[in-house]
Short mmCIF file of C-alpha atoms in Angstrom, two decimals:
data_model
loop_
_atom_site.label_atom_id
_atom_site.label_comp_id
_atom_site.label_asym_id
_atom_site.label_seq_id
_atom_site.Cartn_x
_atom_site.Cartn_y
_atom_site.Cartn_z
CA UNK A 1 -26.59 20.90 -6.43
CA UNK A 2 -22.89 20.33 -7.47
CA UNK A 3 -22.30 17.53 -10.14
CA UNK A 4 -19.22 16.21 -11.52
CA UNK A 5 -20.97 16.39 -15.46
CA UNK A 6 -17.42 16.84 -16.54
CA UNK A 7 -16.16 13.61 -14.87
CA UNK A 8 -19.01 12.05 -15.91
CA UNK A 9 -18.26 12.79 -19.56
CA UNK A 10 -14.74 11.52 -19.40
CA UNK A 11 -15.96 8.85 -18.54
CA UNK A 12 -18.15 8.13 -20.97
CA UNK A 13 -15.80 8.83 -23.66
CA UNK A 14 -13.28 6.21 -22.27
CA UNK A 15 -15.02 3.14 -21.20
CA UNK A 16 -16.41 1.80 -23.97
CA UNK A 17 -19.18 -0.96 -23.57
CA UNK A 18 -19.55 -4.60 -21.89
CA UNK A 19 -16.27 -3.58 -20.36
CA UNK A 20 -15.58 -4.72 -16.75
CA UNK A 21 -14.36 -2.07 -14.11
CA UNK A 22 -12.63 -2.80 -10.55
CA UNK A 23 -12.93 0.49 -8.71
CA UNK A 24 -10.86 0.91 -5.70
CA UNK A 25 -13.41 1.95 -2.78
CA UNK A 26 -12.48 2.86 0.78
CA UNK A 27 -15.51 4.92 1.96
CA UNK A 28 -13.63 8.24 2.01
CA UNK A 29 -15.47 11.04 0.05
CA UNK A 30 -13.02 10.34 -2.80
CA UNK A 31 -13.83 6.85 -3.22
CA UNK A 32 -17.69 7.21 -2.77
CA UNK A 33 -17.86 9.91 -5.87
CA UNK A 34 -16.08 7.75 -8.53
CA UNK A 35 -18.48 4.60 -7.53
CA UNK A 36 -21.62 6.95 -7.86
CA UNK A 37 -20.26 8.40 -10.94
CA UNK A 38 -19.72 4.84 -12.16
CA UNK A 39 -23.07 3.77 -11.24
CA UNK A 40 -24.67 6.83 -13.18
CA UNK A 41 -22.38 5.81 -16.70
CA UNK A 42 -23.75 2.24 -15.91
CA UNK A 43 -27.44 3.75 -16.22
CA UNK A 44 -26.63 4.91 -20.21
CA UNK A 45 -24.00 2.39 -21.29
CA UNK A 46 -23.80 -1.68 -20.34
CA UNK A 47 -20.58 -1.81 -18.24
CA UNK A 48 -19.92 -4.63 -14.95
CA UNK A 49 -18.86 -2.32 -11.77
CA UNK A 50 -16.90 -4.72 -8.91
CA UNK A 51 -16.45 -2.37 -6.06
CA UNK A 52 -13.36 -3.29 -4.40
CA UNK A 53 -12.95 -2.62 -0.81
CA UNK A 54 -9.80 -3.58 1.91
CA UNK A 55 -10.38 -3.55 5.25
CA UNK A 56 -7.14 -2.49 7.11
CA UNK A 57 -7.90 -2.72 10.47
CA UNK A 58 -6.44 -0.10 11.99
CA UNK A 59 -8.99 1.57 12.93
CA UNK A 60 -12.48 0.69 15.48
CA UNK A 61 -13.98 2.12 12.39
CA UNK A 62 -13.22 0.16 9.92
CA UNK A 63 -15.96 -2.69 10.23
CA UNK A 64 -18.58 -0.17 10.11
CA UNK A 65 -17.02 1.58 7.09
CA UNK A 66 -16.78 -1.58 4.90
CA UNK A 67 -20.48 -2.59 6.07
CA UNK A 68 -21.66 0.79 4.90
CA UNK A 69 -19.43 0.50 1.19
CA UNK A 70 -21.23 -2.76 1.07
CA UNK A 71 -24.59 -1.80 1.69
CA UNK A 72 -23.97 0.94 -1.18
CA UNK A 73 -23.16 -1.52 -3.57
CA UNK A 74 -26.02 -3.92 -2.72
CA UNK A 75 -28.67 -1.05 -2.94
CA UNK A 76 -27.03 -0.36 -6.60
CA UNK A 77 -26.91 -3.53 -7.59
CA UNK A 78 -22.82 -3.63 -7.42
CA UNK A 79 -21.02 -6.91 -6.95
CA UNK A 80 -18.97 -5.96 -3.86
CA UNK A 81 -15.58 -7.59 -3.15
CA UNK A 82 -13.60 -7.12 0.20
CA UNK A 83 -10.26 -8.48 2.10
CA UNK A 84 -9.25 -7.85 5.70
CA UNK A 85 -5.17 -7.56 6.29
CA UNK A 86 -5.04 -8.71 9.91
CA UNK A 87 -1.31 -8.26 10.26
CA UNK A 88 1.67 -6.26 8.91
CA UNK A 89 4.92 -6.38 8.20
CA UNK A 90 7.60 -4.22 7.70
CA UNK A 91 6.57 -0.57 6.90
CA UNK A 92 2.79 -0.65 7.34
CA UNK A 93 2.14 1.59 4.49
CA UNK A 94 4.12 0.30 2.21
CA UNK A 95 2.85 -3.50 3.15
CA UNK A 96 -0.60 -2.28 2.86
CA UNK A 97 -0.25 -0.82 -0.09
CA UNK A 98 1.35 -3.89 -1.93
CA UNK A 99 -1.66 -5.99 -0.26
CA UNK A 100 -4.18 -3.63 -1.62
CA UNK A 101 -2.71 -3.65 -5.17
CA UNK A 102 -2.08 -7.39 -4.83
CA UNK A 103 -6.02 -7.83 -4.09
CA UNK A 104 -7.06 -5.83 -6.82
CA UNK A 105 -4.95 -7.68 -9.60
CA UNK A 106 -6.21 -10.70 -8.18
CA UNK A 107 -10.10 -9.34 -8.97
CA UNK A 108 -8.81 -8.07 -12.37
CA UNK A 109 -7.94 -11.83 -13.46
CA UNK A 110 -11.11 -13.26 -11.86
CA UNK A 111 -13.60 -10.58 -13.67
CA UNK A 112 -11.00 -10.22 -16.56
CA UNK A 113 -11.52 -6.57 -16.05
CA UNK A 114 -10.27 -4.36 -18.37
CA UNK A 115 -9.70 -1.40 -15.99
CA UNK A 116 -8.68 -0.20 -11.92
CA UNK A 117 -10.10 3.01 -11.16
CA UNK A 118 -8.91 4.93 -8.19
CA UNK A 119 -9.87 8.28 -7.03
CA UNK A 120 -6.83 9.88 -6.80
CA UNK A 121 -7.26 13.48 -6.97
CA UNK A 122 -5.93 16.94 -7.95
CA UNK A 123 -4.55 16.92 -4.27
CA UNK A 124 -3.09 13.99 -4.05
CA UNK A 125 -0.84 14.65 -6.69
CA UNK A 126 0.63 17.97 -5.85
CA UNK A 127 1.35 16.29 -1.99
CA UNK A 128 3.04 13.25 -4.15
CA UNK A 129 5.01 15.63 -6.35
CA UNK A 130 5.60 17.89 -3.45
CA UNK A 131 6.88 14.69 -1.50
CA UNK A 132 9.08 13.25 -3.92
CA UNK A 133 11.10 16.46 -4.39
CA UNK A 134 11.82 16.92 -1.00
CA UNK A 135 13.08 13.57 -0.34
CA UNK A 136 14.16 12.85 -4.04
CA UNK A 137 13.37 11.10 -6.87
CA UNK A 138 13.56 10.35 -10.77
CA UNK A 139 12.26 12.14 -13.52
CA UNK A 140 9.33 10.54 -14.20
CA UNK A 141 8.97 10.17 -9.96
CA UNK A 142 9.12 14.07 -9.86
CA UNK A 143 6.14 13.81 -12.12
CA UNK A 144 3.95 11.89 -9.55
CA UNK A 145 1.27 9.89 -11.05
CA UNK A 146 -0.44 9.70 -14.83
CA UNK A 147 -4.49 10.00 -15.61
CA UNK A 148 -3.54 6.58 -16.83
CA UNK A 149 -1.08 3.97 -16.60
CA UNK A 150 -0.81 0.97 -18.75
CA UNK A 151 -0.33 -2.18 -17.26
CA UNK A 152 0.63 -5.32 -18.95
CA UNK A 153 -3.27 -6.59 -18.98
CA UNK A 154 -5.23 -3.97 -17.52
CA UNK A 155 -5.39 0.05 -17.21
CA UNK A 156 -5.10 1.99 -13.76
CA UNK A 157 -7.59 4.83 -14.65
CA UNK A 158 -7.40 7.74 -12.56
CA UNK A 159 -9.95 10.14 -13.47
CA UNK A 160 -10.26 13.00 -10.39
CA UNK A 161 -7.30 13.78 -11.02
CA UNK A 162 -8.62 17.49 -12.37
CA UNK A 163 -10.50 17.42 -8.90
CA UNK A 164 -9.72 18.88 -5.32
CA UNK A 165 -10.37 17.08 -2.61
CA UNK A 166 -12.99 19.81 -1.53
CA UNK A 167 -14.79 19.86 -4.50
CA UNK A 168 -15.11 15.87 -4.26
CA UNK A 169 -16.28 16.32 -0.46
CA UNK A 170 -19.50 19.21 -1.70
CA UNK A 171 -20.35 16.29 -4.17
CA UNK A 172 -20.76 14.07 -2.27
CA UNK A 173 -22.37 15.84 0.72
CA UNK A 174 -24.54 17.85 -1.42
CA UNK A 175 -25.97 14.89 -3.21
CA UNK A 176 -26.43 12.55 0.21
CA UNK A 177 -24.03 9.45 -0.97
CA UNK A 178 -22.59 8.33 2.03
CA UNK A 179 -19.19 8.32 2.99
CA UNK A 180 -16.73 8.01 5.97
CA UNK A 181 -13.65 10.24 7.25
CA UNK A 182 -10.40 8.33 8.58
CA UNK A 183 -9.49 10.81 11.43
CA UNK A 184 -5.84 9.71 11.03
CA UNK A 185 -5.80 11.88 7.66
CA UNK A 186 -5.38 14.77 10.39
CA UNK A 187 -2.34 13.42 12.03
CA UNK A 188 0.63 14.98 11.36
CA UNK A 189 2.33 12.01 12.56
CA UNK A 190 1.82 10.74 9.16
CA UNK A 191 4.36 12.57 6.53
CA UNK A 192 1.68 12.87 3.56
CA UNK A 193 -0.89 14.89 5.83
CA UNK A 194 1.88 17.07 7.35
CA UNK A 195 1.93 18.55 3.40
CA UNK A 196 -1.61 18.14 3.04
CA UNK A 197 -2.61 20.06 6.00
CA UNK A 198 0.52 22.97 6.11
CA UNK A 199 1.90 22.83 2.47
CA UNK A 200 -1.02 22.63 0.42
CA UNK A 201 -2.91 25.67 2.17
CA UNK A 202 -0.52 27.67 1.27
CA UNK A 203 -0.10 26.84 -2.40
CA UNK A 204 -3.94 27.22 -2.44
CA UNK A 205 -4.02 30.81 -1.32
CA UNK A 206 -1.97 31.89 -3.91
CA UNK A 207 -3.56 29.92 -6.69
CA UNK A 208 -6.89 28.35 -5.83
CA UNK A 209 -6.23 26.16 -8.54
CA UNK A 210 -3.02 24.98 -8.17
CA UNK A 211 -3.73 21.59 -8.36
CA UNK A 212 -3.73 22.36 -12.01
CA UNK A 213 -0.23 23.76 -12.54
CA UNK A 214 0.99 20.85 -11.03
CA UNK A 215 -1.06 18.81 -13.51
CA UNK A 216 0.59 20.59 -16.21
CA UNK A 217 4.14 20.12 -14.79
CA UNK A 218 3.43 16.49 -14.19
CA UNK A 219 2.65 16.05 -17.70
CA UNK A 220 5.65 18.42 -19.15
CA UNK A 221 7.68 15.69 -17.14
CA UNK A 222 5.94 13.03 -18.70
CA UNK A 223 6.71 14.44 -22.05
CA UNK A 224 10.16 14.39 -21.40
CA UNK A 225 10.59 11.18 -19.82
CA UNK A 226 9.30 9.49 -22.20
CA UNK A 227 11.48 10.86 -24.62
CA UNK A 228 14.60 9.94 -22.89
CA UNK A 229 13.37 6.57 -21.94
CA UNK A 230 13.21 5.88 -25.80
CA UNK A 231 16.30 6.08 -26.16
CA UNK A 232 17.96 5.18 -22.79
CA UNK A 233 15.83 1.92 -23.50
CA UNK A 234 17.85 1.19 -26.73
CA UNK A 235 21.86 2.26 -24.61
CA UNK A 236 19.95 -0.33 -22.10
CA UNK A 237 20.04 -3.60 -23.88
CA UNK A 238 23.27 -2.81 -25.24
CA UNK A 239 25.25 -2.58 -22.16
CA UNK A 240 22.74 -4.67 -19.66
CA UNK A 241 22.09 -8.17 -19.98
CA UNK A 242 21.72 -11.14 -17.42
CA UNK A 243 21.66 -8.54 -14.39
CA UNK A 244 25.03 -7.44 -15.74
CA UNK A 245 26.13 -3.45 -16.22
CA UNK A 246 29.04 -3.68 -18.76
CA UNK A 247 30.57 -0.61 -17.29
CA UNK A 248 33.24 -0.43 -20.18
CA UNK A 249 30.21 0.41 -22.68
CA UNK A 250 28.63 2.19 -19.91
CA UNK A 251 31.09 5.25 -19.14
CA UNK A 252 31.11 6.01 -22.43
CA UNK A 253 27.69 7.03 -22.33
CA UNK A 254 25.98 10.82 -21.54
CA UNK A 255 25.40 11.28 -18.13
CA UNK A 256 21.39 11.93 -18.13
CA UNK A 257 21.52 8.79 -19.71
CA UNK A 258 23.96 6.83 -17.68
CA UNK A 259 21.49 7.65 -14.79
CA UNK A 260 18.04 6.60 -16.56
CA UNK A 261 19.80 3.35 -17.49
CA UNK A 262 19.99 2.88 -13.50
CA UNK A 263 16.59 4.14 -13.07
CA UNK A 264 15.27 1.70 -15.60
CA UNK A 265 17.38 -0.96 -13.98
CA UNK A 266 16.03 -0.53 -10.85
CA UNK A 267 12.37 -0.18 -11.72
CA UNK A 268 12.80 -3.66 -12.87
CA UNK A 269 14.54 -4.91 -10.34
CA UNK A 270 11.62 -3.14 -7.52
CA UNK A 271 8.51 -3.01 -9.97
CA UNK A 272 5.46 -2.46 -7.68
CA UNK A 273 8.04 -1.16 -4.86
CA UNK A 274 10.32 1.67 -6.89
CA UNK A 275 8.38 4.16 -3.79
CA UNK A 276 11.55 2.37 -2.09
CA UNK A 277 14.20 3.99 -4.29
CA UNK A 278 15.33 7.12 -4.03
CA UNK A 279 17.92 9.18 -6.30
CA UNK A 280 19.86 8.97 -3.21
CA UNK A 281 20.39 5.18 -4.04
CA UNK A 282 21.36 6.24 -7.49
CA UNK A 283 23.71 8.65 -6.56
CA UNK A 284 25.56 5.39 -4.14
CA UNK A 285 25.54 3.31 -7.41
CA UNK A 286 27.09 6.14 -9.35
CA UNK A 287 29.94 6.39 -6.64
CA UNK A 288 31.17 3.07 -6.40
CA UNK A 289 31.23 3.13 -10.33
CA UNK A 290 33.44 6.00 -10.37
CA UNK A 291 35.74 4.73 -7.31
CA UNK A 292 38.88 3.52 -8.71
CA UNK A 293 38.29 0.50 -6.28
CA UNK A 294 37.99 -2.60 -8.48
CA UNK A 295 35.98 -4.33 -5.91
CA UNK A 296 33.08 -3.01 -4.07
CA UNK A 297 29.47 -3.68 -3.11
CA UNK A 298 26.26 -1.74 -1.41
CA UNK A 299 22.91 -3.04 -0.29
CA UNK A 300 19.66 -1.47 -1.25
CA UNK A 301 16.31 -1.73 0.09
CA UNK A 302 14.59 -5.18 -0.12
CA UNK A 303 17.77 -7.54 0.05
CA UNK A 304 18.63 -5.86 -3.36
CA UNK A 305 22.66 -6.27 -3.77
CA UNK A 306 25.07 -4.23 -6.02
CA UNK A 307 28.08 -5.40 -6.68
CA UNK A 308 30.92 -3.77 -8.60
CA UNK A 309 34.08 -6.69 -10.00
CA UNK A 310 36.18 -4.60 -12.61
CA UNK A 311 34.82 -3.75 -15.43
CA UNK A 312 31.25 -5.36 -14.51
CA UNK A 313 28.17 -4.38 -12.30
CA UNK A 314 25.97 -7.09 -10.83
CA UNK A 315 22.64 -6.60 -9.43
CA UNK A 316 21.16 -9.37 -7.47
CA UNK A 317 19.82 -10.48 -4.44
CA UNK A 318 21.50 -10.05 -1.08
CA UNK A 319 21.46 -13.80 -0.16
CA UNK A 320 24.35 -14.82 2.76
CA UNK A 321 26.61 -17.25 1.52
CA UNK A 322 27.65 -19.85 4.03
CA UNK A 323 30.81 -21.50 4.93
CA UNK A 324 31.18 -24.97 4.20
CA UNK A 325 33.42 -27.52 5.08
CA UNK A 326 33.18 -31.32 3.43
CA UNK A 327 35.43 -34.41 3.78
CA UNK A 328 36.16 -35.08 0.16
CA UNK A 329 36.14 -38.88 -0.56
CA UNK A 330 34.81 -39.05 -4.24
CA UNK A 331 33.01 -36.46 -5.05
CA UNK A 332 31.26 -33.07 -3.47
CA UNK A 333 28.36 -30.52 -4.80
CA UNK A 334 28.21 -27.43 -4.79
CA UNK A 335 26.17 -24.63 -5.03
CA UNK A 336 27.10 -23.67 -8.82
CA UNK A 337 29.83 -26.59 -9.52
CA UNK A 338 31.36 -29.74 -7.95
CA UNK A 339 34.36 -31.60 -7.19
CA UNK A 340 35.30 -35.11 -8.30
CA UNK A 341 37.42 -37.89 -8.45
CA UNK A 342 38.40 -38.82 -12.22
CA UNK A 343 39.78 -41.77 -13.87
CA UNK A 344 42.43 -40.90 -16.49
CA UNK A 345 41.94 -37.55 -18.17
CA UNK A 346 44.50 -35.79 -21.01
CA UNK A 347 43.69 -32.59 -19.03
CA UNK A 348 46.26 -31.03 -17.17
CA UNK A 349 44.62 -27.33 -16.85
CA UNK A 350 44.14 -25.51 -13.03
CA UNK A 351 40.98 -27.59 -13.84
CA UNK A 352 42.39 -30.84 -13.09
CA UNK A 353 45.24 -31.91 -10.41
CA UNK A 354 46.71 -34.81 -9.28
CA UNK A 355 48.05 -35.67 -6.73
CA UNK A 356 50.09 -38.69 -4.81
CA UNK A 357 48.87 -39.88 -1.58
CA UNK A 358 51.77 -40.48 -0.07
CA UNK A 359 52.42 -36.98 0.15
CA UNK A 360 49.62 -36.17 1.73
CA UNK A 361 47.47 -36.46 5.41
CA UNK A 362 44.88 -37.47 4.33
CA UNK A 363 41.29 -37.10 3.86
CA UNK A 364 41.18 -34.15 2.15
CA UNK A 365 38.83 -31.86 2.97
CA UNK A 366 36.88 -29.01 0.33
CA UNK A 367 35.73 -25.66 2.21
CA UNK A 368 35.54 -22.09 2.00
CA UNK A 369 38.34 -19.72 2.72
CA UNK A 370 39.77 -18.74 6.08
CA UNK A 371 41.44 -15.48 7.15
CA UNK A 372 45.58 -15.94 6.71
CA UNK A 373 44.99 -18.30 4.09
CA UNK A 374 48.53 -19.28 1.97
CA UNK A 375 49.46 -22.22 -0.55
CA UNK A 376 53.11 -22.73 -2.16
CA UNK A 377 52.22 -22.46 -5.76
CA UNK A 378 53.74 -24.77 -8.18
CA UNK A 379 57.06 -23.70 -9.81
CA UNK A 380 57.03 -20.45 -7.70
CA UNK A 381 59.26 -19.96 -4.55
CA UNK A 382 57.14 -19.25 -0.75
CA UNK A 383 53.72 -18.91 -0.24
CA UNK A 384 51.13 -16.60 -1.56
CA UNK A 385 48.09 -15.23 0.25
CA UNK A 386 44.50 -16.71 -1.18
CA UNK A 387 43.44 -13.22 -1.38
CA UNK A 388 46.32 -11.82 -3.31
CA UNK A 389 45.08 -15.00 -5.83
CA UNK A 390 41.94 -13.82 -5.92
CA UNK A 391 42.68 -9.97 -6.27
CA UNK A 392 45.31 -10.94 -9.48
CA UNK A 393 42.33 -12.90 -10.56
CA UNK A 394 39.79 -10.64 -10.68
CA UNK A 395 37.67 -12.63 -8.46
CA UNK A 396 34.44 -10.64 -7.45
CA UNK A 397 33.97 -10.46 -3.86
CA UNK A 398 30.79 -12.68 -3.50
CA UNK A 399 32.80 -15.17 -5.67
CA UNK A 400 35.79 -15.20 -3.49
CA UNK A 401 33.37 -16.07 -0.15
CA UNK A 402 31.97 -19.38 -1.90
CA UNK A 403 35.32 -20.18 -4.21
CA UNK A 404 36.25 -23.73 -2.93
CA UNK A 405 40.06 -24.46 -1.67
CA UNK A 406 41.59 -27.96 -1.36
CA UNK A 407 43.25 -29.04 1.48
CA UNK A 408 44.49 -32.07 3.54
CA UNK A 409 44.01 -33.40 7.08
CA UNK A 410 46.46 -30.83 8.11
CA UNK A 411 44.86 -27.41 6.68
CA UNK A 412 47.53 -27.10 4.50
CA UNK A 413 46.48 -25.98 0.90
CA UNK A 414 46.75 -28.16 -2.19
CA UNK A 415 44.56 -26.43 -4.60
CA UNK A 416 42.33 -23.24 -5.88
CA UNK A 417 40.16 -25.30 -8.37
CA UNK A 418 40.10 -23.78 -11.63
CA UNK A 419 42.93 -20.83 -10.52
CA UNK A 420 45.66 -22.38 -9.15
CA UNK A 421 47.79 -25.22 -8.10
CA UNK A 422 49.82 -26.09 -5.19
CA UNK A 423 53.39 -27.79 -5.54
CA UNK A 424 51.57 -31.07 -5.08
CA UNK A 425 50.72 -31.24 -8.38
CA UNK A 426 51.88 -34.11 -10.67
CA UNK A 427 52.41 -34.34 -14.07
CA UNK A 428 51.31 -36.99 -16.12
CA UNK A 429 55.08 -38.52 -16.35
CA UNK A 430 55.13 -38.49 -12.20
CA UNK A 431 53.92 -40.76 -9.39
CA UNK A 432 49.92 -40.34 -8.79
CA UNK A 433 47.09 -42.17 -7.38
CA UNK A 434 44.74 -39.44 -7.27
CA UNK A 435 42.80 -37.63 -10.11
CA UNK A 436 40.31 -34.74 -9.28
CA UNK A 437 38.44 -32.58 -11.81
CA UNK A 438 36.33 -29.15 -11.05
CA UNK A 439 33.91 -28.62 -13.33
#
């Protein structure tokens, strides 16, 4: 009879006692060895088990497989925990995989569990390392996934990961735990099984054991990683703060580490979704840095916007910024800002105009820019182009779309509040009736 005593051991040695475990359980093979392993260290040392199961629903089978993970637990005295997803959105892998891991945080805070197992295996990480360098990735992506990963209140323990997914399947079958197969793990319509089912053959016949050279790699990578995260993590708060990439401190930088700084950036920025990123997306942020283009932006996955004004690099969220268009009579709000009538003020900066009336068609009206925009700037000859303004400026992009512009009944432009002024300006000594402040 094949046993997992070595598992089993691990185990042991890692969980200590009256310590709470969430164990991820589908009903594959996989799944079904870690809970019986569980529920044979629960027989020698006092541990709580909650066997976790989602129910994805893409499949006729999947009622019957989460009644038969249920009825395991109940005959093994295992507090059982399930969730349907009944729609999807988006990718559907990458939706049901944030819903899954959403679930099981949710039943870490309610049994203050200490620990997520999931029975990952030997396989699954050489397809996931396999994976990532074909399409790309980051050091520590290259290195697929750890035997353990700290969280901020909880472990993911993964401990198969020394296993194939044959030798899982003879434990299982050879010691009559029950268990179900998803026939979609033979589609090669699915990019995961085309590697598991042509790839991984292949490395097997050359080294039965492969599984375990890619163990070692993974951790070599680790090793590494690590190492250069230490210290990209101390160039990181130095030239990043408030979503902003001082790129003045950051060319001066190595390159390795001018590219972890992104990474680390981004893995922020994406946390549970950083499958999304690609090196790909750091190589586009790399480019625009290097451009000699003062001004220029690129979208990333999730909304995720990048946007490059001089010297700085801003990271935020791809939100469309409207037009507006108010009648001004004594005051408007904006988004960051507003616009209102004062009484005297001793200020006479591009903060503060004022203006006479009589001059004027009035009501004046506050908006966004318009294509062909001009104003006749005070004390300068002809007209200048708003966008030249904002160029000279060094007005970023998203900036220049919200920036609010002055101007009368007639369209015609009286003032960039807080850059410039038009020739309708007065000065203190002059005729005025008017008095607005932008603050």
């Amino acid at each position: 009879m094949i046993n997992l005593d070595d598992i089993l051991k691990k185990l042991d040695k890692t969980i200590k006692e009256n310590e709470t475990l969430i164990t991820a359980t589908s009903g594959g093979p996989d799944s079904m060895a870690l809970l019986s392993l569980l529920i044979k260290l629960s027989q020698t040392k006092n541990i709580t088990i909650i066997c976790a199961h989602v129910n994805h629903n893409l499949r006729k089978e999947s009622q019957e497989e989460a009644l038969m993970v249920e009825k395991y637990a109940n005959e093994n005295n295992i507090i059982f925990e399930k969730m349907e997803i009944n729609h999807y959105e988006g990718n559907t892998e990458n939706y049901a995989r944030t819903q899954r891991y959403n679930f099981f945080e949710k039943l870490i805070k309610k049994y203050n569990a200490t620990y997520l197992l999931t029975a990952h295996h030997g396989d699954d990480l050489t397809e996931t390392i396999l994976m990532r360098m074909v399409r790309g990735s980051s050091l520590k992506g290259y290195s697929g996934f750890q035997e353990i990963t700290d969280k901020e209140t909880y472990k993911i323990y993964r401990p198969l990961i020394t296993k194939t997914k044959d030798e899982l399947l003879n434990y299982v079958k050879t010691n009559n735990i029950p268990y179900a197969v998803d026939k979609t793990n033979f589609s090669e319509e699915y990019t995961r099984n085309r590697y598991r089912l042509n790839i991984l053959p292949i490395l097997k016949k050359e080294n039965k054991s492969v599984h375990l050279k890619f163990l070692k790699f993974s951790e070599t990578l680790k090793l590494y990683d690590d190492h250069i995260n230490k210290e990209a993590n101390e160039k990181l708060n130095k030239v990043y703060q408030n979503n902003n990439l001082n790129l003045k401190l950051f060319e001066n930088e190595d390159e390795l580490i001018k590219r972890k700084i992104l990474y680390q950036i981004l893995n922020n920025l994406y946390y549970k979704n950083i499958s999304l990123i690609t090196d790909n997306h750091v190589e586009l942020i790399l480019n625009i840095i290097e451009s000699s283009r003062p001004n220029l932006k690129i979208n990333l996955p999730s909304k995720v916007l990048v946007i490059k004004n001089y010297q700085n690099l801003y990271f935020t969220q791809n939100t469309e910024i409207k037009s507006y268009s108010f009648t001004f009579k004594d005051k408007v709000i904006l988004p960051n800002n507003q616009i209102l009538i004062k009484e005297e003020t001793e200020d006479t900066s591009n903060y503060t105009i004022r203006l006479n009336s009589k001059e004027l068609s009035l009501p004046l009206i506050v908006r966004t820019r318009q294509n062909g925009d001009k104003m006749e700037i005070k004390n300068l000859n002809g007209h200048k182009k708003i966008k030249d303004i904002f160029i000279n400026e060094k007005i970023s992009e998203t900036a220049r779309n919200s920036w609010p512009i002055l101007t009368d009944q007639n369209n015609q432009i009286i003032w960039l509040p807080g850059l410039k002024k038009s020739k309708f300006d007065k000065q203190k000594h002059e005729n005025y009736d008017i008095i607005i402040r932008y603050r």
